C-alpha positions as a Python dict, from the first residue, in 0.01 Angstrom:
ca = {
    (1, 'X'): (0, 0, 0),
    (2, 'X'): (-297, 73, 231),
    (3, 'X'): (-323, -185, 478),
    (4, 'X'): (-706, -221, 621),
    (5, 'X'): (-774, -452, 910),
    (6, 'X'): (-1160, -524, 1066),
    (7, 'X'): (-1367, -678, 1317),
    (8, 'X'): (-1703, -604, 1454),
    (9, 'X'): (-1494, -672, 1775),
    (10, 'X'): (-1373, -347, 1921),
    (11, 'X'): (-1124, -547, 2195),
    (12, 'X'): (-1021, -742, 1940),
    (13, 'X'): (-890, -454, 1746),
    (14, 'X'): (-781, -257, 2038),
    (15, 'X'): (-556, -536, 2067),
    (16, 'X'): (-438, -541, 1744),
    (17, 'X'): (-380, -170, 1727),
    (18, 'X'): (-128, -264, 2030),
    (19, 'X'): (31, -458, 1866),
    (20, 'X'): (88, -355, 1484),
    (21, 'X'): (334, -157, 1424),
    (22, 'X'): (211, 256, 1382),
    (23, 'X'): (208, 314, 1069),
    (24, 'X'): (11, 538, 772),
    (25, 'X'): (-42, 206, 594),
    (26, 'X'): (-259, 49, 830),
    (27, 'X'): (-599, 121, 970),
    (28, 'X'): (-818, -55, 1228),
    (29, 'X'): (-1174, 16, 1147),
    (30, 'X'): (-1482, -173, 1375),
    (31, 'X'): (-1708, -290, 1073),
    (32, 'X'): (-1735, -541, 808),
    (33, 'X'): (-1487, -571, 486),
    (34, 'X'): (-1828, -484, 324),
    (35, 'X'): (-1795, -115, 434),
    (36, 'X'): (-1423, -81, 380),
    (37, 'X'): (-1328, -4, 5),
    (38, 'X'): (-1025, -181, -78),
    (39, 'X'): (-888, -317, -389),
    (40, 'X'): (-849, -701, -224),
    (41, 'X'): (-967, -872, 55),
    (42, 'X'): (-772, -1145, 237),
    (43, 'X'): (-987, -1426, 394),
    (44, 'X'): (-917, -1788, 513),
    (45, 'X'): (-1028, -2057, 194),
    (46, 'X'): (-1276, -2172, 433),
    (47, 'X'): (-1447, -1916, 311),
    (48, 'X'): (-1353, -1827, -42),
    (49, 'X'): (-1321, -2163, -231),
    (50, 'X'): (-1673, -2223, -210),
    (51, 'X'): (-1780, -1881, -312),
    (52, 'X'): (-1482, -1793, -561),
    (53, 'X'): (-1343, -2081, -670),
    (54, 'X'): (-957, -2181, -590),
    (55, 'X'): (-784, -2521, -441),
    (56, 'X'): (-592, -2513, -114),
    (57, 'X'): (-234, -2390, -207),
    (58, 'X'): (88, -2398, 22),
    (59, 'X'): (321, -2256, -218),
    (60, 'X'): (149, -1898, -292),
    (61, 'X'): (-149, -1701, -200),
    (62, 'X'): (-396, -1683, -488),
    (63, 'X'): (-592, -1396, -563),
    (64, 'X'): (-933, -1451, -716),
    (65, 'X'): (-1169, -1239, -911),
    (66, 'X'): (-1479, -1194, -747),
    (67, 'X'): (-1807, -1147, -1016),
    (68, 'X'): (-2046, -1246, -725),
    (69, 'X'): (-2137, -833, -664),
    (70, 'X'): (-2205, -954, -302),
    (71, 'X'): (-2059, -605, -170),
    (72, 'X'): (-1675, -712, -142),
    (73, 'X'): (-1354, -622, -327),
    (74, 'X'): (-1271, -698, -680),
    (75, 'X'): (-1033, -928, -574),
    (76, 'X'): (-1020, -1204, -306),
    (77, 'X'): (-683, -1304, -147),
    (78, 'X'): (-675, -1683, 22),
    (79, 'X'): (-291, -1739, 180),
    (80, 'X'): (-145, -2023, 123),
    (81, 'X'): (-97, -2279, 396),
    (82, 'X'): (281, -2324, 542),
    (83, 'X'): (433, -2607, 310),
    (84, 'X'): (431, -2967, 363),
    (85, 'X'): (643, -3301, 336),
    (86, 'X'): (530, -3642, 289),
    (87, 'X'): (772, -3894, 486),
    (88, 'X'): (661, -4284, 537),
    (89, 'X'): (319, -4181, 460),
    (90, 'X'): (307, -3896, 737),
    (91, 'X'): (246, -3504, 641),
    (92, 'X'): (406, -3271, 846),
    (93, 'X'): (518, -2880, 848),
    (94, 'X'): (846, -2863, 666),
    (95, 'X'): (1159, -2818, 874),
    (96, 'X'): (1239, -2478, 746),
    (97, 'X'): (890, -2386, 822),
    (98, 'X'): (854, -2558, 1143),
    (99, 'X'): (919, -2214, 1361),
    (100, 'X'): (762, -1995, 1121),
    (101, 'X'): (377, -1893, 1278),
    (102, 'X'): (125, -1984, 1040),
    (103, 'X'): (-33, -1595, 1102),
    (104, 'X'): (331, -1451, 1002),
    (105, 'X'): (344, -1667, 680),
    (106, 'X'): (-41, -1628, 582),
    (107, 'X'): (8, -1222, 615),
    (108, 'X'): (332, -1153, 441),
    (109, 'X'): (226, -1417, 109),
    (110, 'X'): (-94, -1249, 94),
    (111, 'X'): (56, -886, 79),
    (112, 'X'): (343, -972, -146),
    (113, 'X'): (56, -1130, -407),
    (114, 'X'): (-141, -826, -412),
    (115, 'X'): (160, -603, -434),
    (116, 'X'): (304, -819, -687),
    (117, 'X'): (-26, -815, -893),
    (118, 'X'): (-122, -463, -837),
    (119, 'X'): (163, -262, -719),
    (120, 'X'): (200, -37, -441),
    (121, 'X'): (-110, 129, -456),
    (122, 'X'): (-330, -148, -393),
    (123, 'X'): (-542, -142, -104),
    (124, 'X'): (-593, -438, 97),
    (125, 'X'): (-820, -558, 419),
    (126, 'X'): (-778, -819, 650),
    (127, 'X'): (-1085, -946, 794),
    (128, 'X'): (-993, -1035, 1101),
    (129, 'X'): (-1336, -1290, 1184),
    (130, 'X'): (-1277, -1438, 814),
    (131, 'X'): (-916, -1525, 867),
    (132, 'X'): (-1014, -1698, 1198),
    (133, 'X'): (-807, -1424, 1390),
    (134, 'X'): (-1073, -1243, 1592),
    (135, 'X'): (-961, -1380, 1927),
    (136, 'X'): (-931, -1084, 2172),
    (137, 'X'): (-741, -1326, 2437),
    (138, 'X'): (-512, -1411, 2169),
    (139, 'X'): (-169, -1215, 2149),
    (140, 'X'): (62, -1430, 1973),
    (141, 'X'): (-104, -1437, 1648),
    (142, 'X'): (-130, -1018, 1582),
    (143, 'X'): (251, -1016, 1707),
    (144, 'X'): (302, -1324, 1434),
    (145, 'X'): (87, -1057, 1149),
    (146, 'X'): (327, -766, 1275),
    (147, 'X'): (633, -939, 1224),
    (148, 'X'): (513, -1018, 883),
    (149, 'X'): (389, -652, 803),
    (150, 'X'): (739, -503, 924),
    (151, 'X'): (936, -752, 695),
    (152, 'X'): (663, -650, 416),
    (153, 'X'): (656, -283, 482),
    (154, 'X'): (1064, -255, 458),
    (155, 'X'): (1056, -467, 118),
}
């Protein structure tokens, strides 16, 4: 699987490129997912439930068909939130998700859905400002997205 990621932020992805592990699979490119020609796009469902339809999901990432011709993939990937429990009327993270990052969990769903769906040679782009991960300051959550693309990488 080709793995795209993109910001218009070039710190931000000199960062990234840090941090990701080197690999053929993955390439850093300083545009918009518009100009990258992937298969699927991953973006936060801030974004995509209005535009492609979907619910909030914490079980699974869902991948969407997008008929909008607006310019971006065939498909649009929204992750799925880490799960949930409902105790006494309070939500919280469940315990065997507690130390999980929310990046690491996001990443490695998302991938496993489109490889799942459309095999290994599926390309894929994650839009770094559309997944709210654009952050040039922020280290922990591109080590968090590494993690996840190492476990992916060596399924």
């Amino acid at each position: 699987m080709k793995i795209y990621v993109t910001s218009l932020q070039q710190s931000t992805l000199d960062l990234w490129s840090r941090l990701l592990p080197e690999s053929m699979a993955i390439e850093f490119a300083n545009q918009s997912s518009r100009s990258v020609r992937a298969d699927a796009l991953v973006i936060s469902g801030v974004w995509a439930f209005d535009r492609y339809g979907g619910t909030p999901n914490r079980e699974a990432a869902q991948i969407l068909p997008n008929s909008r011709d607006d310019g971006l993939p065939e498909w649009i990937v929204v992750p799925p939130f880490r799960p949930i429990v409902e105790r006494d009327g309070e939500f919280s993270i469940r315990e065997d998700f507690e130390q999980i990052s929310p990046a690491y969990y996001a990443v490695l769903q998302s991938l496993r859905a489109v490889k799942g769906e459309f095999g290994d040679s599926a390309s894929v782009t994650l839009d770094l400002p559309m997944l709210g991960m654009d952050d040039p300051r922020d280290e922990s959550t591109p080590a968090s997205v590494a993690r996840a693309i190492e476990v992916f990488l060596s399924e």
